[in-house]
Amino acid sequence: MPSPLPVLAITSGEPAGIGPDLCAALPRLDCPVRLVVLGDRNMIAARIHAVEPSVRILDYAVGNTPRAGSLEVLHVPLARPVTPGRLDAANARYVLDVLDRAIVGCRSGEFAGMVTAPVHKGIICDGGVPFSGHTEYLAEATGTPLVVMMLVGGGMRVALATTHLPLKDVSAAITRNLLTDTLRILHADLRDRFGLVAPRILVAGLNPHAGEGGHMGREEIDVINPVLEALRAEGMDLRGPLPADTLFVPHTLEQGDAVLAMFHDQGLPVLKHASFGGGVNVTLGLPIIRTSVDHGTALDLAGTGRADPGSLFAAVGLAISMARA
C-alpha cells in the first residue's frame, strides 16, 4: 500500500563534492514528507560513515514508512568509485542519470518535487556532455520552451531575465518576447506556487540609472518600457524599470514581492550577500517543482563534516511549501 506521505526526491549532485555530505544531514529535519536521496548507495553510505555515523540507510521502496535516524536512498550506480574532493569526468553521466531519474519520478507523480544538491558544470562538460546548468537541463528534459531562474533568501525573491550568459551577450538577448514571457512565468508562479493573489514585481533596468533617459543606453526605452506597459494593461502590477543600484534598498524592496533582474550578476550578489548558506534556487515555469541550494560543490569541504546544510534544509522547506500551494 503506497505511503500516504508525499515524497520529495533529493538529488545528491556531484559525488566528489559536498552534496552527499549535505544529504547525510537530512535525518535532522522533522518533515511532513518523505525525503528520498538519489545516488550511489555505497558512496552515500561511505560519506555518511565519515560525517554522520549515526545515520542508517534505508533502501527506497514505494511503500516505505520513514524511520527516525534513517536516510532513504534510491540507488543510482556510479561509473567509477569516487574520492571526496577529486573530480572524475567518468562520473559525468552518473550525475545526469540521477537528475533524469528524479525528473521521471516527478513527471509520473511518484515524487511531489525535486531538490537538487550542487553539480560541477565543468566536469560534466569534460565528460562529453554539453551542460550549462540545472536550469537549462531541466527545461530541455521536460520540453519547456522557457524557464525562469529565481533565488529566494534574505527576505528577497530575485528572478533573472537572462542566466548564464557572457555579459557582452546580455543586451542582445533581452528582447520584448523574452521579457514578456519571463514576466508572465514569474507572475503565474508567484500566484500559483507561492500563493500571492496579486504579485507585485519590481523590474530592474539594464543600464546604469535605468538608462538615464536614453543617455546611458536605450534598452529601457526600446524594450523594457513597452513590455511593462503592455503587461500592465493585462492587469499585472509591475514597477520600473528601476535603477539597479537603488532597487535593493529596504524602502523599495518592501513595495514588491519579487525583483526581476536583467542578468545574473545584477541581482544575485545582493541576495547572496544577504542569505548565503541559507538561500534557495527555484526554477519557475516547469511542469514540476524544483528547488536547489544556492552554492557550489565546495570540493575542499567534501568528506570533512564541515559542510553547512542550511541551504539544503531551506530548499527542502520551500519545495514542501510550493507542493502544498
PDB file of C-alpha atoms in Angstrom:
ATOM      1  CA  MET A   1       0.000   0.000   0.000  1.00  0.00           C
ATOM      2  CA  PRO A   2       1.530   3.353  -1.027  1.00  0.00           C
ATOM      3  CA  SER A   3       2.707   5.674   1.718  1.00  0.00           C
ATOM      4  CA  PRO A   4       0.225   8.483   2.450  1.00  0.00           C
ATOM      5  CA  LEU A   5       3.106  10.933   2.726  1.00  0.00           C
ATOM      6  CA  PRO A   6       4.244  12.902  -0.346  1.00  0.00           C
ATOM      7  CA  VAL A   7       7.791  12.071  -1.478  1.00  0.00           C
ATOM      8  CA  LEU A   8      10.468  14.638  -2.302  1.00  0.00           C
ATOM      9  CA  ALA A   9      13.408  13.494  -4.414  1.00  0.00           C
ATOM     10  CA  ILE A  10      16.787  14.867  -3.276  1.00  0.00           C
ATOM     11  CA  THR A  11      19.473  14.525  -5.949  1.00  0.00           C
ATOM     12  CA  SER A  12      22.894  14.113  -4.343  1.00  0.00           C
ATOM     13  CA  GLY A  13      24.772  16.069  -7.021  1.00  0.00           C
ATOM     14  CA  GLU A  14      28.470  15.886  -7.832  1.00  0.00           C
ATOM     15  CA  PRO A  15      29.731  12.837  -5.929  1.00  0.00           C
ATOM     16  CA  ALA A  16      33.138  14.383  -5.209  1.00  0.00           C
ATOM     17  CA  GLY A  17      31.520  17.497  -3.750  1.00  0.00           C
ATOM     18  CA  ILE A  18      29.550  18.247  -0.610  1.00  0.00           C
ATOM     19  CA  GLY A  19      26.174  17.091  -1.946  1.00  0.00           C
ATOM     20  CA  PRO A  20      26.348  13.631  -0.322  1.00  0.00           C
ATOM     21  CA  ASP A  21      27.539  15.215   2.948  1.00  0.00           C
ATOM     22  CA  LEU A  22      24.554  17.570   2.960  1.00  0.00           C
ATOM     23  CA  CYS A  23      22.173  14.695   2.276  1.00  0.00           C
ATOM     24  CA  ALA A  24      23.592  12.831   5.267  1.00  0.00           C
ATOM     25  CA  ALA A  25      22.253  15.638   7.467  1.00  0.00           C
ATOM     26  CA  LEU A  26      18.651  15.302   6.227  1.00  0.00           C
ATOM     27  CA  PRO A  27      17.509  12.992   9.081  1.00  0.00           C
ATOM     28  CA  ARG A  28      17.839  16.018  11.382  1.00  0.00           C
ATOM     29  CA  LEU A  29      14.767  17.522   9.693  1.00  0.00           C
ATOM     30  CA  ASP A  30      11.280  16.883  11.023  1.00  0.00           C
ATOM     31  CA  CYS A  31       9.321  16.920   7.749  1.00  0.00           C
ATOM     32  CA  PRO A  32       5.689  16.270   6.807  1.00  0.00           C
ATOM     33  CA  VAL A  33       7.009  14.427   3.714  1.00  0.00           C
ATOM     34  CA  ARG A  34       9.343  11.542   2.864  1.00  0.00           C
ATOM     35  CA  LEU A  35      12.790  12.620   1.723  1.00  0.00           C
ATOM     36  CA  VAL A  36      14.436  10.209  -0.705  1.00  0.00           C
ATOM     37  CA  VAL A  37      18.065  10.721  -1.720  1.00  0.00           C
ATOM     38  CA  LEU A  38      19.005   9.672  -5.246  1.00  0.00           C
ATOM     39  CA  GLY A  39      22.589   8.496  -5.739  1.00  0.00           C
ATOM     40  CA  ASP A  40      25.015   5.645  -5.422  1.00  0.00           C
ATOM     41  CA  ARG A  41      24.165   3.711  -2.259  1.00  0.00           C
ATOM     42  CA  ASN A  42      27.724   2.663  -1.422  1.00  0.00           C
ATOM     43  CA  MET A  43      29.127   6.154  -1.984  1.00  0.00           C
ATOM     44  CA  ILE A  44      26.440   7.744   0.182  1.00  0.00           C
ATOM     45  CA  ALA A  45      26.942   5.098   2.876  1.00  0.00           C
ATOM     46  CA  ALA A  46      30.670   5.818   2.939  1.00  0.00           C
ATOM     47  CA  ARG A  47      30.079   9.559   3.208  1.00  0.00           C
ATOM     48  CA  ILE A  48      27.524   9.059   5.976  1.00  0.00           C
ATOM     49  CA  HIS A  49      30.054   6.956   7.867  1.00  0.00           C
ATOM     50  CA  ALA A  50      32.531   9.834   7.602  1.00  0.00           C
ATOM     51  CA  VAL A  51      30.241  12.740   8.502  1.00  0.00           C
ATOM     52  CA  GLU A  52      27.061  11.386  10.200  1.00  0.00           C
ATOM     53  CA  PRO A  53      27.932   7.896  11.510  1.00  0.00           C
ATOM     54  CA  SER A  54      24.703   7.513  13.489  1.00  0.00           C
ATOM     55  CA  VAL A  55      22.528   7.692  10.354  1.00  0.00           C
ATOM     56  CA  ARG A  56      21.258   4.393   8.898  1.00  0.00           C
ATOM     57  CA  ILE A  57      20.447   3.812   5.211  1.00  0.00           C
ATOM     58  CA  LEU A  58      17.033   2.537   4.190  1.00  0.00           C
ATOM     59  CA  ASP A  59      16.690   1.297   0.609  1.00  0.00           C
ATOM     60  CA  TYR A  60      13.940   3.156  -1.259  1.00  0.00           C
ATOM     61  CA  ALA A  61      10.651   1.416  -1.959  1.00  0.00           C
ATOM     62  CA  VAL A  62       7.309   2.960  -2.861  1.00  0.00           C
ATOM     63  CA  GLY A  63       5.526   1.855   0.315  1.00  0.00           C
ATOM     64  CA  ASN A  64       8.254   2.696   2.820  1.00  0.00           C
ATOM     65  CA  THR A  65       7.471   4.393   6.117  1.00  0.00           C
ATOM     66  CA  PRO A  66      10.040   6.971   7.274  1.00  0.00           C
ATOM     67  CA  ARG A  67      12.171   5.890  10.232  1.00  0.00           C
ATOM     68  CA  ALA A  68      13.854   8.233  12.671  1.00  0.00           C
ATOM     69  CA  GLY A  69      17.591   8.446  12.147  1.00  0.00           C
ATOM     70  CA  SER A  70      17.392   6.829   8.698  1.00  0.00           C
ATOM     71  CA  LEU A  71      18.143   8.135   5.231  1.00  0.00           C
ATOM     72  CA  GLU A  72      16.107   6.627   2.411  1.00  0.00           C
ATOM     73  CA  VAL A  73      18.260   6.096  -0.710  1.00  0.00           C
ATOM     74  CA  LEU A  74      17.218   5.294  -4.270  1.00  0.00           C
ATOM     75  CA  HIS A  75      20.293   3.634  -5.750  1.00  0.00           C
ATOM     76  CA  VAL A  76      21.771   5.013  -8.981  1.00  0.00           C
ATOM     77  CA  PRO A  77      25.169   3.421  -9.635  1.00  0.00           C
ATOM     78  CA  LEU A  78      28.399   5.365 -10.086  1.00  0.00           C
ATOM     79  CA  ALA A  79      30.511   4.681 -13.153  1.00  0.00           C
ATOM     80  CA  ARG A  80      33.691   4.684 -11.056  1.00  0.00           C
ATOM     81  CA  PRO A  81      34.420   4.871  -7.288  1.00  0.00           C
ATOM     82  CA  VAL A  82      34.831   8.423  -6.054  1.00  0.00           C
ATOM     83  CA  THR A  83      37.279  10.178  -3.755  1.00  0.00           C
ATOM     84  CA  PRO A  84      35.847  13.226  -1.916  1.00  0.00           C
ATOM     85  CA  GLY A  85      37.289  16.409  -3.376  1.00  0.00           C
ATOM     86  CA  ARG A  86      38.608  14.771  -6.558  1.00  0.00           C
ATOM     87  CA  LEU A  87      36.571  15.288  -9.729  1.00  0.00           C
ATOM     88  CA  ASP A  88      36.344  12.450 -12.256  1.00  0.00           C
ATOM     89  CA  ALA A  89      34.855  13.001 -15.720  1.00  0.00           C
ATOM     90  CA  ALA A  90      33.977   9.295 -15.845  1.00  0.00           C
ATOM     91  CA  ASN A  91      31.113  10.059 -13.432  1.00  0.00           C
ATOM     92  CA  ALA A  92      29.630  12.892 -15.511  1.00  0.00           C
ATOM     93  CA  ARG A  93      26.929  10.650 -16.956  1.00  0.00           C
ATOM     94  CA  TYR A  94      26.107   9.366 -13.468  1.00  0.00           C
ATOM     95  CA  VAL A  95      25.273  12.897 -12.293  1.00  0.00           C
ATOM     96  CA  LEU A  96      22.828  13.278 -15.177  1.00  0.00           C
ATOM     97  CA  ASP A  97      21.381   9.793 -14.602  1.00  0.00           C
ATOM     98  CA  VAL A  98      20.486  10.897 -11.075  1.00  0.00           C
ATOM     99  CA  LEU A  99      18.760  14.006 -12.421  1.00  0.00           C
ATOM    100  CA  ASP A 100      16.943  12.011 -15.091  1.00  0.00           C
ATOM    101  CA  ARG A 101      15.566   9.560 -12.529  1.00  0.00           C
ATOM    102  CA  ALA A 102      14.260  12.432 -10.413  1.00  0.00           C
ATOM    103  CA  ILE A 103      12.651  14.082 -13.440  1.00  0.00           C
ATOM    104  CA  VAL A 104      10.899  10.843 -14.440  1.00  0.00           C
ATOM    105  CA  GLY A 105       9.600  10.417 -10.896  1.00  0.00           C
ATOM    106  CA  CYS A 106       8.324  13.983 -10.694  1.00  0.00           C
ATOM    107  CA  ARG A 107       6.559  13.785 -14.039  1.00  0.00           C
ATOM    108  CA  SER A 108       4.887  10.476 -13.191  1.00  0.00           C
ATOM    109  CA  GLY A 109       3.663  11.701  -9.805  1.00  0.00           C
ATOM    110  CA  GLU A 110       5.943   9.350  -7.874  1.00  0.00           C
ATOM    111  CA  PHE A 111       7.649  12.430  -6.407  1.00  0.00           C
ATOM    112  CA  ALA A 112       5.937  15.679  -5.358  1.00  0.00           C
ATOM    113  CA  GLY A 113       9.029  17.636  -6.388  1.00  0.00           C
ATOM    114  CA  MET A 114      12.799  17.573  -6.524  1.00  0.00           C
ATOM    115  CA  VAL A 115      15.547  19.316  -4.554  1.00  0.00           C
ATOM    116  CA  THR A 116      18.990  19.366  -6.115  1.00  0.00           C
ATOM    117  CA  ALA A 117      22.396  19.358  -4.460  1.00  0.00           C
ATOM    118  CA  PRO A 118      25.161  21.144  -6.413  1.00  0.00           C
ATOM    119  CA  VAL A 119      26.752  19.774  -9.575  1.00  0.00           C
ATOM    120  CA  HIS A 120      30.009  20.768 -11.278  1.00  0.00           C
ATOM    121  CA  LYS A 121      29.263  22.110 -14.762  1.00  0.00           C
ATOM    122  CA  GLY A 122      32.860  21.901 -15.950  1.00  0.00           C
ATOM    123  CA  ILE A 123      33.402  18.221 -15.189  1.00  0.00           C
ATOM    124  CA  ILE A 124      30.113  17.272 -16.861  1.00  0.00           C
ATOM    125  CA  CYS A 125      31.261  19.100 -19.990  1.00  0.00           C
ATOM    126  CA  ASP A 126      34.656  17.403 -19.707  1.00  0.00           C
ATOM    127  CA  GLY A 127      32.781  14.106 -19.660  1.00  0.00           C
ATOM    128  CA  GLY A 128      31.441  14.842 -23.122  1.00  0.00           C
ATOM    129  CA  VAL A 129      28.006  16.251 -22.274  1.00  0.00           C
ATOM    130  CA  PRO A 130      27.425  19.965 -23.041  1.00  0.00           C
ATOM    131  CA  PHE A 131      25.910  21.310 -19.821  1.00  0.00           C
ATOM    132  CA  SER A 132      25.294  24.911 -18.783  1.00  0.00           C
ATOM    133  CA  GLY A 133      23.354  24.226 -15.589  1.00  0.00           C
ATOM    134  CA  HIS A 134      20.434  22.530 -13.863  1.00  0.00           C
ATOM    135  CA  THR A 135      18.008  25.205 -15.053  1.00  0.00           C
ATOM    136  CA  GLU A 136      18.676  24.719 -18.739  1.00  0.00           C
ATOM    137  CA  TYR A 137      18.914  20.924 -18.437  1.00  0.00           C
ATOM    138  CA  LEU A 138      15.552  20.644 -16.689  1.00  0.00           C
ATOM    139  CA  ALA A 139      13.917  22.868 -19.286  1.00  0.00           C
ATOM    140  CA  GLU A 140      15.137  20.648 -22.129  1.00  0.00           C
ATOM    141  CA  ALA A 141      14.322  17.417 -20.304  1.00  0.00           C
ATOM    142  CA  THR A 142      10.715  18.494 -19.659  1.00  0.00           C
ATOM    143  CA  GLY A 143      10.180  20.095 -23.064  1.00  0.00           C
ATOM    144  CA  THR A 144       9.682  23.514 -21.505  1.00  0.00           C
ATOM    145  CA  PRO A 145      10.471  26.306 -24.003  1.00  0.00           C
ATOM    146  CA  LEU A 146      11.346  28.882 -21.344  1.00  0.00           C
ATOM    147  CA  VAL A 147      12.037  28.659 -17.620  1.00  0.00           C
ATOM    148  CA  VAL A 148      12.945  31.373 -15.146  1.00  0.00           C
ATOM    149  CA  MET A 149      15.654  31.133 -12.508  1.00  0.00           C
ATOM    150  CA  MET A 150      14.749  32.712  -9.171  1.00  0.00           C
ATOM    151  CA  LEU A 151      16.649  32.789  -5.884  1.00  0.00           C
ATOM    152  CA  VAL A 152      14.877  33.175  -2.553  1.00  0.00           C
ATOM    153  CA  GLY A 153      16.598  34.324   0.621  1.00  0.00           C
ATOM    154  CA  GLY A 154      17.405  37.243   2.852  1.00  0.00           C
ATOM    155  CA  GLY A 155      13.782  38.374   2.656  1.00  0.00           C
ATOM    156  CA  MET A 156      14.010  38.653  -1.151  1.00  0.00           C
ATOM    157  CA  ARG A 157      12.901  36.829  -4.273  1.00  0.00           C
ATOM    158  CA  VAL A 158      15.135  37.682  -7.239  1.00  0.00           C
ATOM    159  CA  ALA A 159      14.374  36.279 -10.699  1.00  0.00           C
ATOM    160  CA  LEU A 160      16.578  36.625 -13.770  1.00  0.00           C
ATOM    161  CA  ALA A 161      15.703  37.631 -17.324  1.00  0.00           C
ATOM    162  CA  THR A 162      18.953  36.025 -18.547  1.00  0.00           C
ATOM    163  CA  THR A 163      21.034  33.441 -16.713  1.00  0.00           C
ATOM    164  CA  HIS A 164      24.435  32.005 -17.661  1.00  0.00           C
ATOM    165  CA  LEU A 165      25.448  34.361 -20.462  1.00  0.00           C
ATOM    166  CA  PRO A 166      28.644  36.340 -21.018  1.00  0.00           C
ATOM    167  CA  LEU A 167      27.981  39.977 -20.172  1.00  0.00           C
ATOM    168  CA  LYS A 168      28.689  41.030 -23.767  1.00  0.00           C
ATOM    169  CA  ASP A 169      25.695  38.942 -24.955  1.00  0.00           C
ATOM    170  CA  VAL A 170      23.116  40.144 -22.437  1.00  0.00           C
ATOM    171  CA  SER A 171      21.749  43.218 -24.242  1.00  0.00           C
ATOM    172  CA  ALA A 172      21.015  41.343 -27.467  1.00  0.00           C
ATOM    173  CA  ALA A 173      19.350  38.527 -25.515  1.00  0.00           C
ATOM    174  CA  ILE A 174      16.866  40.845 -23.797  1.00  0.00           C
ATOM    175  CA  THR A 175      14.098  41.089 -26.367  1.00  0.00           C
ATOM    176  CA  ARG A 176      10.473  42.100 -25.998  1.00  0.00           C
ATOM    177  CA  ASN A 177       9.376  38.491 -26.449  1.00  0.00           C
ATOM    178  CA  LEU A 178      11.807  37.187 -23.819  1.00  0.00           C
ATOM    179  CA  LEU A 179      10.799  39.799 -21.249  1.00  0.00           C
ATOM    180  CA  THR A 180       7.098  39.282 -21.908  1.00  0.00           C
ATOM    181  CA  ASP A 181       7.327  35.519 -21.498  1.00  0.00           C
ATOM    182  CA  THR A 182       9.624  35.788 -18.457  1.00  0.00           C
ATOM    183  CA  LEU A 183       7.311  38.172 -16.641  1.00  0.00           C
ATOM    184  CA  ARG A 184       4.267  36.027 -17.410  1.00  0.00           C
ATOM    185  CA  ILE A 185       6.009  32.943 -15.967  1.00  0.00           C
ATOM    186  CA  LEU A 186       7.192  34.856 -12.903  1.00  0.00           C
ATOM    187  CA  HIS A 187       3.738  36.339 -12.288  1.00  0.00           C
ATOM    188  CA  ALA A 188       1.965  32.985 -12.740  1.00  0.00           C
ATOM    189  CA  ASP A 189       4.274  31.047 -10.413  1.00  0.00           C
ATOM    190  CA  LEU A 190       4.242  33.743  -7.725  1.00  0.00           C
ATOM    191  CA  ARG A 191       0.471  33.377  -7.798  1.00  0.00           C
ATOM    192  CA  ASP A 192       0.153  29.603  -8.178  1.00  0.00           C
ATOM    193  CA  ARG A 193       3.261  28.270  -6.379  1.00  0.00           C
ATOM    194  CA  PHE A 194       3.741  30.986  -3.750  1.00  0.00           C
ATOM    195  CA  GLY A 195       0.119  31.856  -3.048  1.00  0.00           C
ATOM    196  CA  LEU A 196       0.360  35.584  -3.886  1.00  0.00           C
ATOM    197  CA  VAL A 197      -3.020  36.681  -5.214  1.00  0.00           C
ATOM    198  CA  ALA A 198      -1.752  39.873  -6.903  1.00  0.00           C
ATOM    199  CA  PRO A 199       2.052  39.722  -7.159  1.00  0.00           C
ATOM    200  CA  ARG A 200       3.976  42.992  -7.214  1.00  0.00           C
ATOM    201  CA  ILE A 201       7.099  42.766  -9.371  1.00  0.00           C
ATOM    202  CA  LEU A 202       9.979  45.251  -9.304  1.00  0.00           C
ATOM    203  CA  VAL A 203      11.746  45.303 -12.672  1.00  0.00           C
ATOM    204  CA  ALA A 204      15.355  46.449 -12.921  1.00  0.00           C
ATOM    205  CA  GLY A 205      16.686  48.481 -15.801  1.00  0.00           C
ATOM    206  CA  LEU A 206      19.630  47.116 -17.746  1.00  0.00           C
ATOM    207  CA  ASN A 207      21.814  50.207 -17.801  1.00  0.00           C
ATOM    208  CA  PRO A 208      23.189  52.443 -15.032  1.00  0.00           C
ATOM    209  CA  HIS A 209      20.423  54.727 -13.718  1.00  0.00           C
ATOM    210  CA  ALA A 210      17.969  52.725 -15.895  1.00  0.00           C
ATOM    211  CA  GLY A 211      19.450  54.391 -18.958  1.00  0.00           C
ATOM    212  CA  GLU A 212      19.215  57.995 -17.739  1.00  0.00           C
ATOM    213  CA  GLY A 213      16.526  58.846 -20.306  1.00  0.00           C
ATOM    214  CA  GLY A 214      18.481  57.226 -23.127  1.00  0.00           C
ATOM    215  CA  HIS A 215      21.823  58.891 -22.386  1.00  0.00           C
ATOM    216  CA  MET A 216      23.274  55.656 -20.955  1.00  0.00           C
ATOM    217  CA  GLY A 217      21.562  53.184 -23.270  1.00  0.00           C
ATOM    218  CA  ARG A 218      18.212  52.782 -24.965  1.00  0.00           C
ATOM    219  CA  GLU A 219      17.187  49.270 -23.854  1.00  0.00           C
ATOM    220  CA  GLU A 220      14.817  50.703 -21.241  1.00  0.00           C
ATOM    221  CA  ILE A 221      13.109  52.917 -23.838  1.00  0.00           C
ATOM    222  CA  ASP A 222      13.073  50.477 -26.746  1.00  0.00           C
ATOM    223  CA  VAL A 223      12.496  47.156 -24.999  1.00  0.00           C
ATOM    224  CA  ILE A 224      11.718  47.175 -21.274  1.00  0.00           C
ATOM    225  CA  ASN A 225       9.188  50.025 -21.020  1.00  0.00           C
ATOM    226  CA  PRO A 226       6.993  48.837 -23.927  1.00  0.00           C
ATOM    227  CA  VAL A 227       6.795  45.373 -22.386  1.00  0.00           C
ATOM    228  CA  LEU A 228       5.872  46.717 -18.954  1.00  0.00           C
ATOM    229  CA  GLU A 229       3.189  48.975 -20.402  1.00  0.00           C
ATOM    230  CA  ALA A 230       1.627  46.103 -22.382  1.00  0.00           C
ATOM    231  CA  LEU A 231       1.575  43.755 -19.387  1.00  0.00           C
ATOM    232  CA  ARG A 232       0.212  46.425 -17.051  1.00  0.00           C
ATOM    233  CA  ALA A 233      -2.698  46.708 -19.487  1.00  0.00           C
ATOM    234  CA  GLU A 234      -3.299  42.984 -18.841  1.00  0.00           C
ATOM    235  CA  GLY A 235      -3.539  43.654 -15.108  1.00  0.00           C
ATOM    236  CA  MET A 236      -0.026  42.902 -13.856  1.00  0.00           C
ATOM    237  CA  ASP A 237       1.431  45.045 -11.081  1.00  0.00           C
ATOM    238  CA  LEU A 238       4.873  45.934 -12.461  1.00  0.00           C
ATOM    239  CA  ARG A 239       7.128  48.695 -11.110  1.00  0.00           C
ATOM    240  CA  GLY A 240      10.014  50.007 -13.185  1.00  0.00           C
ATOM    241  CA  PRO A 241      12.328  49.921 -14.932  1.00  0.00           C
ATOM    242  CA  LEU A 242      14.184  50.841 -11.752  1.00  0.00           C
ATOM    243  CA  PRO A 243      17.886  51.705 -11.366  1.00  0.00           C
ATOM    244  CA  ALA A 244      19.534  48.559 -10.018  1.00  0.00           C
ATOM    245  CA  ASP A 245      21.840  50.465  -7.650  1.00  0.00           C
ATOM    246  CA  THR A 246      18.886  51.706  -5.576  1.00  0.00           C
ATOM    247  CA  LEU A 247      16.341  48.949  -6.243  1.00  0.00           C
ATOM    248  CA  PHE A 248      17.652  46.805  -3.377  1.00  0.00           C
ATOM    249  CA  VAL A 249      17.274  49.379  -0.620  1.00  0.00           C
ATOM    250  CA  PRO A 250      14.690  48.338   2.000  1.00  0.00           C
ATOM    251  CA  HIS A 251      12.236  51.135   1.165  1.00  0.00           C
ATOM    252  CA  THR A 252      11.984  49.975  -2.462  1.00  0.00           C
ATOM    253  CA  LEU A 253      12.030  46.246  -1.761  1.00  0.00           C
ATOM    254  CA  GLU A 254       9.083  46.493   0.612  1.00  0.00           C
ATOM    255  CA  GLN A 255       6.975  47.725  -2.324  1.00  0.00           C
ATOM    256  CA  GLY A 256       7.339  44.432  -4.204  1.00  0.00           C
ATOM    257  CA  ASP A 257       7.020  40.676  -3.803  1.00  0.00           C
ATOM    258  CA  ALA A 258       9.826  39.853  -6.238  1.00  0.00           C
ATOM    259  CA  VAL A 259      12.529  41.501  -8.319  1.00  0.00           C
ATOM    260  CA  LEU A 260      13.283  40.773 -11.963  1.00  0.00           C
ATOM    261  CA  ALA A 261      16.965  41.461 -12.644  1.00  0.00           C
ATOM    262  CA  MET A 262      18.190  41.654 -16.211  1.00  0.00           C
ATOM    263  CA  PHE A 263      21.286  39.482 -15.780  1.00  0.00           C
ATOM    264  CA  HIS A 264      22.924  37.058 -13.362  1.00  0.00           C
ATOM    265  CA  ASP A 265      25.360  39.355 -11.574  1.00  0.00           C
ATOM    266  CA  GLN A 266      22.950  42.280 -11.347  1.00  0.00           C
ATOM    267  CA  GLY A 267      20.657  40.680  -8.790  1.00  0.00           C
ATOM    268  CA  LEU A 268      22.308  37.641  -7.273  1.00  0.00           C
ATOM    269  CA  PRO A 269      25.291  39.263  -5.498  1.00  0.00           C
ATOM    270  CA  VAL A 270      22.864  41.308  -3.389  1.00  0.00           C
ATOM    271  CA  LEU A 271      20.703  38.321  -2.471  1.00  0.00           C
ATOM    272  CA  LYS A 272      23.653  36.056  -1.748  1.00  0.00           C
ATOM    273  CA  HIS A 273      25.250  38.706   0.448  1.00  0.00           C
ATOM    274  CA  ALA A 274      22.051  38.712   2.497  1.00  0.00           C
ATOM    275  CA  SER A 275      21.442  34.971   2.587  1.00  0.00           C
ATOM    276  CA  PHE A 276      24.453  32.876   1.546  1.00  0.00           C
ATOM    277  CA  GLY A 277      24.264  29.420   3.041  1.00  0.00           C
ATOM    278  CA  GLY A 278      20.513  29.765   3.546  1.00  0.00           C
ATOM    279  CA  GLY A 279      19.246  30.810   0.119  1.00  0.00           C
ATOM    280  CA  VAL A 280      17.279  28.687  -2.333  1.00  0.00           C
ATOM    281  CA  ASN A 281      17.375  28.463  -6.127  1.00  0.00           C
ATOM    282  CA  VAL A 282      13.955  27.856  -7.718  1.00  0.00           C
ATOM    283  CA  THR A 283      13.192  27.014 -11.350  1.00  0.00           C
ATOM    284  CA  LEU A 284       9.923  28.647 -12.411  1.00  0.00           C
ATOM    285  CA  GLY A 285       7.820  27.656 -15.395  1.00  0.00           C
ATOM    286  CA  LEU A 286       8.478  23.906 -15.195  1.00  0.00           C
ATOM    287  CA  PRO A 287       5.662  21.350 -15.036  1.00  0.00           C
ATOM    288  CA  ILE A 288       7.375  20.049 -11.867  1.00  0.00           C
ATOM    289  CA  ILE A 289       8.631  21.619  -8.639  1.00  0.00           C
ATOM    290  CA  ARG A 290      12.384  22.085  -8.409  1.00  0.00           C
ATOM    291  CA  THR A 291      14.379  23.899  -5.742  1.00  0.00           C
ATOM    292  CA  SER A 292      18.104  23.822  -5.091  1.00  0.00           C
ATOM    293  CA  VAL A 293      20.899  25.020  -2.858  1.00  0.00           C
ATOM    294  CA  ASP A 294      22.382  28.443  -3.589  1.00  0.00           C
ATOM    295  CA  HIS A 295      26.035  27.350  -3.590  1.00  0.00           C
ATOM    296  CA  GLY A 296      28.521  25.150  -5.416  1.00  0.00           C
ATOM    297  CA  THR A 297      30.224  21.822  -4.830  1.00  0.00           C
ATOM    298  CA  ALA A 298      32.823  23.073  -2.270  1.00  0.00           C
ATOM    299  CA  LEU A 299      35.280  20.290  -3.119  1.00  0.00           C
ATOM    300  CA  ASP A 300      37.610  21.325  -0.290  1.00  0.00           C
ATOM    301  CA  LEU A 301      34.894  20.547   2.287  1.00  0.00           C
ATOM    302  CA  ALA A 302      33.735  17.214   0.862  1.00  0.00           C
ATOM    303  CA  GLY A 303      34.014  14.384   3.360  1.00  0.00           C
ATOM    304  CA  THR A 304      35.180  16.657   6.199  1.00  0.00           C
ATOM    305  CA  GLY A 305      31.893  17.027   8.071  1.00  0.00           C
ATOM    306  CA  ARG A 306      32.218  20.836   7.922  1.00  0.00           C
ATOM    307  CA  ALA A 307      29.658  21.493   5.161  1.00  0.00           C
ATOM    308  CA  ASP A 308      26.697  23.599   6.296  1.00  0.00           C
ATOM    309  CA  PRO A 309      23.357  22.010   5.264  1.00  0.00           C
ATOM    310  CA  GLY A 310      21.390  25.229   5.860  1.00  0.00           C
ATOM    311  CA  SER A 311      20.703  25.957   2.191  1.00  0.00           C
ATOM    312  CA  LEU A 312      19.596  22.361   1.532  1.00  0.00           C
ATOM    313  CA  PHE A 313      17.267  22.492   4.526  1.00  0.00           C
ATOM    314  CA  ALA A 314      15.822  25.777   3.229  1.00  0.00           C
ATOM    315  CA  ALA A 315      15.390  24.277  -0.261  1.00  0.00           C
ATOM    316  CA  VAL A 316      13.504  21.311   1.202  1.00  0.00           C
ATOM    317  CA  GLY A 317      11.260  23.634   3.202  1.00  0.00           C
ATOM    318  CA  LEU A 318      10.458  25.785   0.177  1.00  0.00           C
ATOM    319  CA  ALA A 319       9.726  22.741  -2.000  1.00  0.00           C
ATOM    320  CA  ILE A 320       7.285  21.498   0.632  1.00  0.00           C
ATOM    321  CA  SER A 321       5.578  24.897   0.733  1.00  0.00           C
ATOM    322  CA  MET A 322       5.317  25.031  -3.068  1.00  0.00           C
ATOM    323  CA  ALA A 323       3.907  21.498  -3.218  1.00  0.00           C
ATOM    324  CA  ARG A 324       1.221  22.428  -0.723  1.00  0.00           C
ATOM    325  CA  ALA A 325       0.310  25.568  -2.702  1.00  0.00           C
TER     326      ALA A 325
END
